[in-house]
Amino acid sequence: MSETPASILLIDDHPLLRQGIKQLIGMEDDMEVIGEASNAADGIRLATELEPDLILMDLNMPEMDGIEALRKLREQNVSSRIVMFTVSDQEDDVVAALRAGADGYLLKDMEPEDMIAQLHQAAVGKMVISDRLTTLLAEALRSNKPQQTSRPDFDSLTPREKDILRLIAEGLSNKMIGRKLDISDGTVKVHVKHLLKKLNLRSRVEVAVWAVEEGLHKG
């Protein structure tokens, strides 16, 4: 276990919910809430100031929603893991969040202990998605797949790209993949860009879902 607890920033317009999550996280030794915001604009400012390990952000907020805030955070190169925390299990919302660069998507009706378990996973760099959304995502991906011959071709990848694809399928972040393969984050990013292009997929989540469906994550 790391000596310093994972730092978490909460961005949600419901004070009671923030309070509840803070109390839950406060019971864990290896996580701590270092900041909270009731709207996206304040959240973005705090994220750049505090550089937390993890940002837990609501999807539906007044003035600026979570997807727009997520895009702005990624444009500003905020490297925190960003997990959307919402009541919406609509396929469009899930896909939009993941395409905008979310590292996870959790539903607010989760059991508290499940949420804490998922936050632990997110804090160490794993991608987290509420169980019932995984099937929905796989189906969305299947129905969005072009029917022509542009099916992802695993054999077109280089050996290094294949290694990275398997690690993405395990839910690892670029930083963790770099550490595992002894290469820099930047190099991992370049490889990910190439393999997305070769496989005709639009995000690392699509890569992960496709690889799991094809059984490629087993190595």
PDB file of C-alpha atoms in Angstrom:
ATOM      1  CA  MET A   1       0.000   0.000   0.000  1.00  0.00           C
ATOM      2  CA  SER A   2       1.357   3.445  -0.885  1.00  0.00           C
ATOM      3  CA  GLU A   3       2.317   5.679   2.024  1.00  0.00           C
ATOM      4  CA  THR A   4       0.413   8.744   0.848  1.00  0.00           C
ATOM      5  CA  PRO A   5      -3.351   8.323   0.445  1.00  0.00           C
ATOM      6  CA  ALA A   6      -4.837   8.815  -3.019  1.00  0.00           C
ATOM      7  CA  SER A   7      -6.172  12.380  -3.255  1.00  0.00           C
ATOM      8  CA  ILE A   8      -9.741  12.846  -4.482  1.00  0.00           C
ATOM      9  CA  LEU A   9     -11.628  15.922  -5.723  1.00  0.00           C
ATOM     10  CA  LEU A  10     -15.461  15.834  -5.655  1.00  0.00           C
ATOM     11  CA  ILE A  11     -17.431  17.861  -8.214  1.00  0.00           C
ATOM     12  CA  ASP A  12     -21.186  17.613  -7.643  1.00  0.00           C
ATOM     13  CA  ASP A  13     -23.943  20.175  -7.140  1.00  0.00           C
ATOM     14  CA  HIS A  14     -25.627  18.207  -4.318  1.00  0.00           C
ATOM     15  CA  PRO A  15     -24.080  19.075  -0.900  1.00  0.00           C
ATOM     16  CA  LEU A  16     -25.661  16.059   0.828  1.00  0.00           C
ATOM     17  CA  LEU A  17     -24.199  13.673  -1.695  1.00  0.00           C
ATOM     18  CA  ARG A  18     -20.740  15.237  -1.392  1.00  0.00           C
ATOM     19  CA  GLN A  19     -21.007  14.967   2.391  1.00  0.00           C
ATOM     20  CA  GLY A  20     -21.987  11.294   2.202  1.00  0.00           C
ATOM     21  CA  ILE A  21     -19.119  10.415  -0.126  1.00  0.00           C
ATOM     22  CA  LYS A  22     -16.658  12.372   2.031  1.00  0.00           C
ATOM     23  CA  GLN A  23     -17.740  10.387   5.091  1.00  0.00           C
ATOM     24  CA  LEU A  24     -17.398   7.095   3.198  1.00  0.00           C
ATOM     25  CA  ILE A  25     -13.938   7.964   1.872  1.00  0.00           C
ATOM     26  CA  GLY A  26     -12.946   9.308   5.316  1.00  0.00           C
ATOM     27  CA  MET A  27     -13.224   5.765   6.655  1.00  0.00           C
ATOM     28  CA  GLU A  28     -10.538   4.552   4.245  1.00  0.00           C
ATOM     29  CA  ASP A  29      -6.837   4.912   5.144  1.00  0.00           C
ATOM     30  CA  ASP A  30      -5.577   5.037   1.569  1.00  0.00           C
ATOM     31  CA  MET A  31      -7.915   7.685   0.119  1.00  0.00           C
ATOM     32  CA  GLU A  32      -8.735  11.242   1.140  1.00  0.00           C
ATOM     33  CA  VAL A  33     -10.920  14.048  -0.203  1.00  0.00           C
ATOM     34  CA  ILE A  34      -8.698  17.114  -0.717  1.00  0.00           C
ATOM     35  CA  GLY A  35     -11.275  19.403  -2.310  1.00  0.00           C
ATOM     36  CA  GLU A  36     -14.886  19.755  -3.387  1.00  0.00           C
ATOM     37  CA  ALA A  37     -16.809  21.957  -5.793  1.00  0.00           C
ATOM     38  CA  SER A  38     -20.531  22.481  -6.358  1.00  0.00           C
ATOM     39  CA  ASN A  39     -20.192  23.386 -10.051  1.00  0.00           C
ATOM     40  CA  ALA A  40     -18.006  22.514 -13.027  1.00  0.00           C
ATOM     41  CA  ALA A  41     -16.216  25.879 -13.329  1.00  0.00           C
ATOM     42  CA  ASP A  42     -14.996  25.763  -9.706  1.00  0.00           C
ATOM     43  CA  GLY A  43     -14.184  22.080 -10.164  1.00  0.00           C
ATOM     44  CA  ILE A  44     -11.945  22.776 -13.172  1.00  0.00           C
ATOM     45  CA  ARG A  45     -10.138  25.565 -11.259  1.00  0.00           C
ATOM     46  CA  LEU A  46      -9.572  23.269  -8.247  1.00  0.00           C
ATOM     47  CA  ALA A  47      -8.454  20.385 -10.455  1.00  0.00           C
ATOM     48  CA  THR A  48      -5.695  22.495 -12.015  1.00  0.00           C
ATOM     49  CA  GLU A  49      -4.663  23.906  -8.619  1.00  0.00           C
ATOM     50  CA  LEU A  50      -4.736  20.697  -6.565  1.00  0.00           C
ATOM     51  CA  GLU A  51      -3.835  18.098  -9.247  1.00  0.00           C
ATOM     52  CA  PRO A  52      -5.671  15.285  -7.409  1.00  0.00           C
ATOM     53  CA  ASP A  53      -5.071  11.628  -8.225  1.00  0.00           C
ATOM     54  CA  LEU A  54      -8.771  11.139  -8.856  1.00  0.00           C
ATOM     55  CA  ILE A  55     -11.730  13.371  -9.740  1.00  0.00           C
ATOM     56  CA  LEU A  56     -15.248  12.101  -9.051  1.00  0.00           C
ATOM     57  CA  MET A  57     -17.620  14.250 -11.105  1.00  0.00           C
ATOM     58  CA  ASP A  58     -21.368  14.439 -11.596  1.00  0.00           C
ATOM     59  CA  LEU A  59     -22.681  14.295 -15.164  1.00  0.00           C
ATOM     60  CA  ASN A  60     -25.742  16.546 -14.785  1.00  0.00           C
ATOM     61  CA  MET A  61     -24.836  19.936 -13.339  1.00  0.00           C
ATOM     62  CA  PRO A  62     -26.300  23.386 -14.038  1.00  0.00           C
ATOM     63  CA  GLU A  63     -24.481  25.809 -16.397  1.00  0.00           C
ATOM     64  CA  MET A  64     -21.807  23.343 -17.549  1.00  0.00           C
ATOM     65  CA  ASP A  65     -22.416  19.597 -17.575  1.00  0.00           C
ATOM     66  CA  GLY A  66     -19.897  16.913 -16.708  1.00  0.00           C
ATOM     67  CA  ILE A  67     -19.077  16.015 -20.336  1.00  0.00           C
ATOM     68  CA  GLU A  68     -18.157  19.605 -21.211  1.00  0.00           C
ATOM     69  CA  ALA A  69     -16.146  19.914 -17.976  1.00  0.00           C
ATOM     70  CA  LEU A  70     -14.402  16.637 -18.790  1.00  0.00           C
ATOM     71  CA  ARG A  71     -13.397  17.900 -22.251  1.00  0.00           C
ATOM     72  CA  LYS A  72     -12.069  21.143 -20.748  1.00  0.00           C
ATOM     73  CA  LEU A  73     -10.041  19.228 -18.145  1.00  0.00           C
ATOM     74  CA  ARG A  74      -8.508  17.025 -20.841  1.00  0.00           C
ATOM     75  CA  GLU A  75      -7.802  20.084 -23.049  1.00  0.00           C
ATOM     76  CA  GLN A  76      -5.915  21.590 -20.107  1.00  0.00           C
ATOM     77  CA  ASN A  77      -3.919  18.358 -19.809  1.00  0.00           C
ATOM     78  CA  VAL A  78      -5.184  17.590 -16.314  1.00  0.00           C
ATOM     79  CA  SER A  79      -3.708  14.133 -15.777  1.00  0.00           C
ATOM     80  CA  SER A  80      -5.994  13.104 -12.885  1.00  0.00           C
ATOM     81  CA  ARG A  81      -8.104   9.988 -13.325  1.00  0.00           C
ATOM     82  CA  ILE A  82     -11.647  11.269 -13.975  1.00  0.00           C
ATOM     83  CA  VAL A  83     -14.630   9.117 -13.037  1.00  0.00           C
ATOM     84  CA  MET A  84     -18.184  10.205 -13.850  1.00  0.00           C
ATOM     85  CA  PHE A  85     -20.627   9.575 -11.013  1.00  0.00           C
ATOM     86  CA  THR A  86     -24.229   9.869 -12.116  1.00  0.00           C
ATOM     87  CA  VAL A  87     -27.815   8.638 -12.084  1.00  0.00           C
ATOM     88  CA  SER A  88     -27.846   8.263 -15.873  1.00  0.00           C
ATOM     89  CA  ASP A  89     -27.481   4.779 -17.316  1.00  0.00           C
ATOM     90  CA  GLN A  90     -28.342   6.052 -20.815  1.00  0.00           C
ATOM     91  CA  GLU A  91     -26.091   4.494 -23.432  1.00  0.00           C
ATOM     92  CA  ASP A  92     -25.469   7.876 -25.140  1.00  0.00           C
ATOM     93  CA  ASP A  93     -24.263   9.450 -21.881  1.00  0.00           C
ATOM     94  CA  VAL A  94     -21.934   6.563 -21.082  1.00  0.00           C
ATOM     95  CA  VAL A  95     -20.416   6.503 -24.578  1.00  0.00           C
ATOM     96  CA  ALA A  96     -20.102  10.331 -24.712  1.00  0.00           C
ATOM     97  CA  ALA A  97     -18.317  10.412 -21.340  1.00  0.00           C
ATOM     98  CA  LEU A  98     -15.873   7.668 -22.276  1.00  0.00           C
ATOM     99  CA  ARG A  99     -15.154   9.218 -25.678  1.00  0.00           C
ATOM    100  CA  ALA A 100     -14.508  12.580 -23.975  1.00  0.00           C
ATOM    101  CA  GLY A 101     -11.771  10.947 -21.898  1.00  0.00           C
ATOM    102  CA  ALA A 102     -13.430   9.604 -18.732  1.00  0.00           C
ATOM    103  CA  ASP A 103     -11.567   6.845 -16.898  1.00  0.00           C
ATOM    104  CA  GLY A 104     -14.735   5.392 -15.480  1.00  0.00           C
ATOM    105  CA  TYR A 105     -18.484   5.678 -15.138  1.00  0.00           C
ATOM    106  CA  LEU A 106     -20.219   4.779 -11.896  1.00  0.00           C
ATOM    107  CA  LEU A 107     -23.915   4.943 -11.048  1.00  0.00           C
ATOM    108  CA  LYS A 108     -25.177   6.726  -7.946  1.00  0.00           C
ATOM    109  CA  ASP A 109     -27.458   3.843  -6.995  1.00  0.00           C
ATOM    110  CA  MET A 110     -24.433   1.612  -6.209  1.00  0.00           C
ATOM    111  CA  GLU A 111     -24.034   0.048  -2.791  1.00  0.00           C
ATOM    112  CA  PRO A 112     -21.537   2.110  -0.723  1.00  0.00           C
ATOM    113  CA  GLU A 113     -19.094  -0.794  -0.362  1.00  0.00           C
ATOM    114  CA  ASP A 114     -19.173  -1.392  -4.153  1.00  0.00           C
ATOM    115  CA  MET A 115     -18.433   2.259  -4.786  1.00  0.00           C
ATOM    116  CA  ILE A 116     -15.484   2.252  -2.391  1.00  0.00           C
ATOM    117  CA  ALA A 117     -14.133  -0.909  -4.074  1.00  0.00           C
ATOM    118  CA  GLN A 118     -14.422   0.768  -7.492  1.00  0.00           C
ATOM    119  CA  LEU A 119     -12.742   3.954  -6.236  1.00  0.00           C
ATOM    120  CA  HIS A 120      -9.842   1.843  -4.927  1.00  0.00           C
ATOM    121  CA  GLN A 121      -9.492   0.364  -8.423  1.00  0.00           C
ATOM    122  CA  ALA A 122      -9.704   3.801 -10.074  1.00  0.00           C
ATOM    123  CA  ALA A 123      -7.110   5.254  -7.679  1.00  0.00           C
ATOM    124  CA  VAL A 124      -4.534   2.667  -8.745  1.00  0.00           C
ATOM    125  CA  GLY A 125      -5.118   3.376 -12.424  1.00  0.00           C
ATOM    126  CA  LYS A 126      -7.762   0.828 -13.412  1.00  0.00           C
ATOM    127  CA  MET A 127     -10.743   1.757 -15.557  1.00  0.00           C
ATOM    128  CA  VAL A 128     -14.012   1.384 -13.632  1.00  0.00           C
ATOM    129  CA  ILE A 129     -17.507   0.921 -15.031  1.00  0.00           C
ATOM    130  CA  SER A 130     -20.642  -0.094 -13.117  1.00  0.00           C
ATOM    131  CA  ASP A 131     -21.347  -3.769 -13.841  1.00  0.00           C
ATOM    132  CA  ARG A 132     -24.673  -3.311 -15.547  1.00  0.00           C
ATOM    133  CA  LEU A 133     -23.153  -0.822 -17.990  1.00  0.00           C
ATOM    134  CA  THR A 134     -20.493  -3.201 -19.309  1.00  0.00           C
ATOM    135  CA  THR A 135     -23.059  -5.278 -21.229  1.00  0.00           C
ATOM    136  CA  LEU A 136     -24.767  -2.132 -22.483  1.00  0.00           C
ATOM    137  CA  LEU A 137     -21.408  -0.833 -23.756  1.00  0.00           C
ATOM    138  CA  ALA A 138     -20.558  -4.067 -25.521  1.00  0.00           C
ATOM    139  CA  GLU A 139     -23.953  -3.994 -27.267  1.00  0.00           C
ATOM    140  CA  ALA A 140     -23.542  -0.319 -28.217  1.00  0.00           C
ATOM    141  CA  LEU A 141     -20.158  -1.116 -29.684  1.00  0.00           C
ATOM    142  CA  ARG A 142     -21.508  -4.084 -31.613  1.00  0.00           C
ATOM    143  CA  SER A 143     -24.387  -2.089 -33.096  1.00  0.00           C
ATOM    144  CA  ASN A 144     -22.060   0.812 -34.023  1.00  0.00           C
ATOM    145  CA  LYS A 145     -19.557  -1.414 -35.783  1.00  0.00           C
ATOM    146  CA  PRO A 146     -19.382  -0.805 -39.528  1.00  0.00           C
ATOM    147  CA  GLN A 147     -20.710  -3.865 -41.300  1.00  0.00           C
ATOM    148  CA  GLN A 148     -18.174  -3.756 -44.137  1.00  0.00           C
ATOM    149  CA  THR A 149     -14.751  -5.373 -44.021  1.00  0.00           C
ATOM    150  CA  SER A 150     -13.219  -2.707 -41.755  1.00  0.00           C
ATOM    151  CA  ARG A 151     -13.361  -5.124 -38.856  1.00  0.00           C
ATOM    152  CA  PRO A 152     -10.534  -4.596 -36.335  1.00  0.00           C
ATOM    153  CA  ASP A 153      -7.556  -6.687 -37.398  1.00  0.00           C
ATOM    154  CA  PHE A 154      -5.402  -7.796 -34.485  1.00  0.00           C
ATOM    155  CA  ASP A 155      -2.698  -9.158 -36.809  1.00  0.00           C
ATOM    156  CA  SER A 156      -2.058  -5.702 -38.262  1.00  0.00           C
ATOM    157  CA  LEU A 157      -0.573  -4.592 -34.927  1.00  0.00           C
ATOM    158  CA  THR A 158       3.130  -4.661 -34.047  1.00  0.00           C
ATOM    159  CA  PRO A 159       4.189  -6.910 -31.112  1.00  0.00           C
ATOM    160  CA  ARG A 160       4.517  -3.811 -28.869  1.00  0.00           C
ATOM    161  CA  GLU A 161       1.020  -2.592 -29.864  1.00  0.00           C
ATOM    162  CA  LYS A 162      -0.379  -6.051 -29.073  1.00  0.00           C
ATOM    163  CA  ASP A 163       1.211  -5.896 -25.596  1.00  0.00           C
ATOM    164  CA  ILE A 164      -0.316  -2.463 -25.010  1.00  0.00           C
ATOM    165  CA  LEU A 165      -3.729  -3.580 -26.278  1.00  0.00           C
ATOM    166  CA  ARG A 166      -3.798  -6.457 -23.773  1.00  0.00           C
ATOM    167  CA  LEU A 167      -2.906  -4.086 -20.927  1.00  0.00           C
ATOM    168  CA  ILE A 168      -5.610  -1.602 -22.006  1.00  0.00           C
ATOM    169  CA  ALA A 169      -8.055  -4.524 -21.893  1.00  0.00           C
ATOM    170  CA  GLU A 170      -6.988  -5.127 -18.283  1.00  0.00           C
ATOM    171  CA  GLY A 171      -8.011  -1.525 -17.562  1.00  0.00           C
ATOM    172  CA  LEU A 172      -4.504  -0.109 -17.056  1.00  0.00           C
ATOM    173  CA  SER A 173      -3.774   3.598 -17.551  1.00  0.00           C
ATOM    174  CA  ASN A 174      -0.996   4.855 -19.875  1.00  0.00           C
ATOM    175  CA  LYS A 175       1.157   5.556 -16.823  1.00  0.00           C
ATOM    176  CA  MET A 176       0.781   1.984 -15.530  1.00  0.00           C
ATOM    177  CA  ILE A 177       1.322   0.486 -18.993  1.00  0.00           C
ATOM    178  CA  GLY A 178       4.512   2.571 -19.305  1.00  0.00           C
ATOM    179  CA  ARG A 179       5.725   1.343 -15.932  1.00  0.00           C
ATOM    180  CA  LYS A 180       4.967  -2.271 -16.806  1.00  0.00           C
ATOM    181  CA  LEU A 181       6.698  -2.124 -20.214  1.00  0.00           C
ATOM    182  CA  ASP A 182       9.461   0.238 -19.044  1.00  0.00           C
ATOM    183  CA  ILE A 183       8.615   2.973 -21.574  1.00  0.00           C
ATOM    184  CA  SER A 184       7.424   6.577 -21.093  1.00  0.00           C
ATOM    185  CA  ASP A 185       3.772   7.689 -20.894  1.00  0.00           C
ATOM    186  CA  GLY A 186       4.356   9.677 -24.105  1.00  0.00           C
ATOM    187  CA  THR A 187       5.531   6.579 -25.969  1.00  0.00           C
ATOM    188  CA  VAL A 188       2.491   4.634 -24.741  1.00  0.00           C
ATOM    189  CA  LYS A 189       0.231   7.476 -25.951  1.00  0.00           C
ATOM    190  CA  VAL A 190       1.765   7.319 -29.448  1.00  0.00           C
ATOM    191  CA  HIS A 191       1.321   3.523 -29.601  1.00  0.00           C
ATOM    192  CA  VAL A 192      -2.315   3.849 -28.429  1.00  0.00           C
ATOM    193  CA  LYS A 193      -2.979   6.437 -31.169  1.00  0.00           C
ATOM    194  CA  HIS A 194      -1.526   4.091 -33.806  1.00  0.00           C
ATOM    195  CA  LEU A 195      -3.412   1.036 -32.641  1.00  0.00           C
ATOM    196  CA  LEU A 196      -6.746   2.930 -32.499  1.00  0.00           C
ATOM    197  CA  LYS A 197      -6.186   4.014 -36.106  1.00  0.00           C
ATOM    198  CA  LYS A 198      -5.224   0.515 -37.264  1.00  0.00           C
ATOM    199  CA  LEU A 199      -8.192  -1.101 -35.512  1.00  0.00           C
ATOM    200  CA  ASN A 200     -10.626   1.592 -36.674  1.00  0.00           C
ATOM    201  CA  LEU A 201     -11.771   2.167 -33.077  1.00  0.00           C
ATOM    202  CA  ARG A 202     -12.368   5.537 -31.461  1.00  0.00           C
ATOM    203  CA  SER A 203     -11.393   5.160 -27.814  1.00  0.00           C
ATOM    204  CA  ARG A 204      -9.454   2.942 -25.419  1.00  0.00           C
ATOM    205  CA  VAL A 205     -12.794   1.792 -23.978  1.00  0.00           C
ATOM    206  CA  GLU A 206     -13.816   0.443 -27.387  1.00  0.00           C
ATOM    207  CA  VAL A 207     -10.403  -1.265 -27.560  1.00  0.00           C
ATOM    208  CA  ALA A 208     -10.941  -2.828 -24.124  1.00  0.00           C
ATOM    209  CA  VAL A 209     -14.480  -4.024 -24.885  1.00  0.00           C
ATOM    210  CA  TRP A 210     -13.432  -5.400 -28.289  1.00  0.00           C
ATOM    211  CA  ALA A 211     -10.351  -7.161 -26.877  1.00  0.00           C
ATOM    212  CA  VAL A 212     -12.397  -8.777 -24.088  1.00  0.00           C
ATOM    213  CA  GLU A 213     -15.045  -9.921 -26.589  1.00  0.00           C
ATOM    214  CA  GLU A 214     -12.349 -11.416 -28.840  1.00  0.00           C
ATOM    215  CA  GLY A 215     -10.624 -13.072 -25.868  1.00  0.00           C
ATOM    216  CA  LEU A 216      -7.395 -11.178 -26.639  1.00  0.00           C
ATOM    217  CA  HIS A 217      -6.899  -9.949 -23.082  1.00  0.00           C
ATOM    218  CA  LYS A 218      -5.942 -13.471 -22.045  1.00  0.00           C
ATOM    219  CA  GLY A 219      -2.637 -13.116 -23.859  1.00  0.00           C
TER     220      GLY A 219
END
